[in-house]
Amino acid sequence: MPELPEVETIRTYLAGVLPNHAVVRVPHLDGRMVKMGTMAAELIRGRLPGLVVQSIGRRGKYLIIQFHDGSALVIHLGMSGRLVVEPTTTSWRTHTHMVLGLPGEAELRLVDPRRFGRIGYFLEFGEHTLKLGLEPFDRKFTGDYLRDRLSARRSSIKTLLLDQSLVAGLGNIYADEALFGARIHPLTEGAAISRQASRRLVGSIRRVLRVSIAHRGTSFSDYVDALGQPGENQAYLAVYGRTGDPCVRCGAPIQSMVIQSRTSHFCQQCQPMLEDLEG
DNA sequence: CGCCAGTCCTGACAGC
DNA sequence: TGCTGTCAGGACTGGC
């Protein structure tokens, strides 16, 4: 499931091959995937050819193909989406929902079996087009900032970390990993997160994301990078998918429970529910 | 506004 | 072997 590190891995690759190249044709674009913006699939198909890629950006889990004319194609990979660059001579695999023809007999292809992904085209794309919270690596994302945003929230911190309008880019894997690193129980109420715990959490979020980016993302089931290669970060996960395994810190078995219809993984010993009086 | 339940979707897997 | 049921969950929608 592509979260920030996986999307960043794809972004890095595409940033090395797409800029200054034009979209030469759009042989396929499934209208059911166009779920953002106001332009329908057929209009997008007509509009893209000839547009020259200026840069490849990322905002949270969204990949942004920015064109020279100021417009942008925005792609979210959902649960099972893959974005790959393949030779025109190879056949499209099943569940291919978008194909952009590139110069040099190559195609950028979006494959997404579950169709949880989403596409949108924006004539003018700016910082506020996507309504998202701060980037985890933004200087403004500090312990104090997070503490302030959590202070009136009754939801669990696990739920809140998945709220993209609070901080953008975390999904189930890295939310669990970040809470383990910060020694915070996933059911802890947002308002109960102390200033000190909040600082630990910001540091932990950045650490788990940085480590995963260095390993080109986590491949659990579906994720592969734009070259079709799986990531390596799954070997470095402390809690996600390790239910019953010994905690890397204390040896106690990793627990799992469902929070807001998502499985959460944590160590009962290392992640106490009640925050200490840390101020 | 916050919070929650429902919705979308199909591959993988367990159990018979 | 082949069927059936269950599970995985990101982000949006609507109800309260």
CSV table of N, CA and C in Angstrom, one decimal, chain A residues 38-39 47 66 69-74 121-130:
chain,number,residue,atom,x,y,z
A,38,THR,N,-12.4,18.8,-12.0
A,38,THR,CA,-13.7,19.0,-12.6
A,38,THR,C,-13.6,18.5,-14.1
A,39,MET,N,-12.5,18.1,-14.6
A,39,MET,CA,-12.4,17.7,-16.0
A,39,MET,C,-12.6,16.2,-16.1
A,47,ARG,N,-6.7,16.7,-23.9
A,47,ARG,CA,-5.9,17.8,-23.5
A,47,ARG,C,-4.4,17.5,-23.3
A,66,GLN,N,3.6,17.8,-13.0
A,66,GLN,CA,3.4,19.2,-13.3
A,66,GLN,C,3.8,19.5,-14.8
A,69,ASP,N,2.7,24.3,-18.8
A,69,ASP,CA,1.6,25.4,-18.9
A,69,ASP,C,0.9,25.6,-17.6
A,70,GLY,N,1.4,25.0,-16.5
A,70,GLY,CA,0.8,25.3,-15.1
A,70,GLY,C,-0.2,24.3,-14.7
A,71,SER,N,-0.6,23.4,-15.6
A,71,SER,CA,-1.6,22.4,-15.3
A,71,SER,C,-0.9,21.2,-14.7
A,72,ALA,N,-1.6,20.3,-14.1
A,72,ALA,CA,-1.0,19.2,-13.5
A,72,ALA,C,-2.0,18.0,-13.5
A,73,LEU,N,-1.3,16.8,-13.6
A,73,LEU,CA,-2.1,15.5,-13.5
A,73,LEU,C,-1.7,15.0,-12.1
A,74,VAL,N,-2.7,14.7,-11.3
A,74,VAL,CA,-2.5,14.3,-10.0
A,74,VAL,C,-3.0,12.8,-9.8
A,121,TYR,N,-7.1,16.0,-13.1
A,121,TYR,CA,-6.3,17.0,-13.9
A,121,TYR,C,-6.8,18.4,-13.5
A,122,PHE,N,-5.8,19.2,-13.2
A,122,PHE,CA,-6.1,20.6,-12.8
A,122,PHE,C,-5.4,21.6,-13.7
A,123,LEU,N,-6.3,22.4,-14.3
A,123,LEU,CA,-5.7,23.4,-15.2
A,123,LEU,C,-4.7,24.4,-14.5
A,124,GLU,N,-5.0,24.7,-13.3
A,124,GLU,CA,-4.1,25.5,-12.5
A,124,GLU,C,-3.8,24.7,-11.2
A,125,PHE,N,-2.6,24.4,-11.0
A,125,PHE,CA,-2.3,23.6,-9.8
A,125,PHE,C,-1.4,24.4,-8.9
A,126,GLY,N,-1.8,24.6,-7.7
A,126,GLY,CA,-1.0,25.3,-6.7
A,126,GLY,C,-0.9,24.7,-5.4
A,127,GLU,N,-0.3,25.3,-4.4
A,127,GLU,CA,-0.1,24.8,-3.1
A,127,GLU,C,-1.3,24.3,-2.4
A,128,HIS,N,-2.5,25.0,-2.7
A,128,HIS,CA,-3.7,24.7,-1.9
A,128,HIS,C,-4.7,23.9,-2.7
A,129,THR,N,-4.3,23.4,-3.9
A,129,THR,CA,-5.3,22.7,-4.7
A,129,THR,C,-5.7,21.4,-3.9
A,130,LEU,N,-4.8,20.7,-3.3
A,130,LEU,CA,-5.1,19.6,-2.5
A,130,LEU,C,-5.2,20.0,-1.1
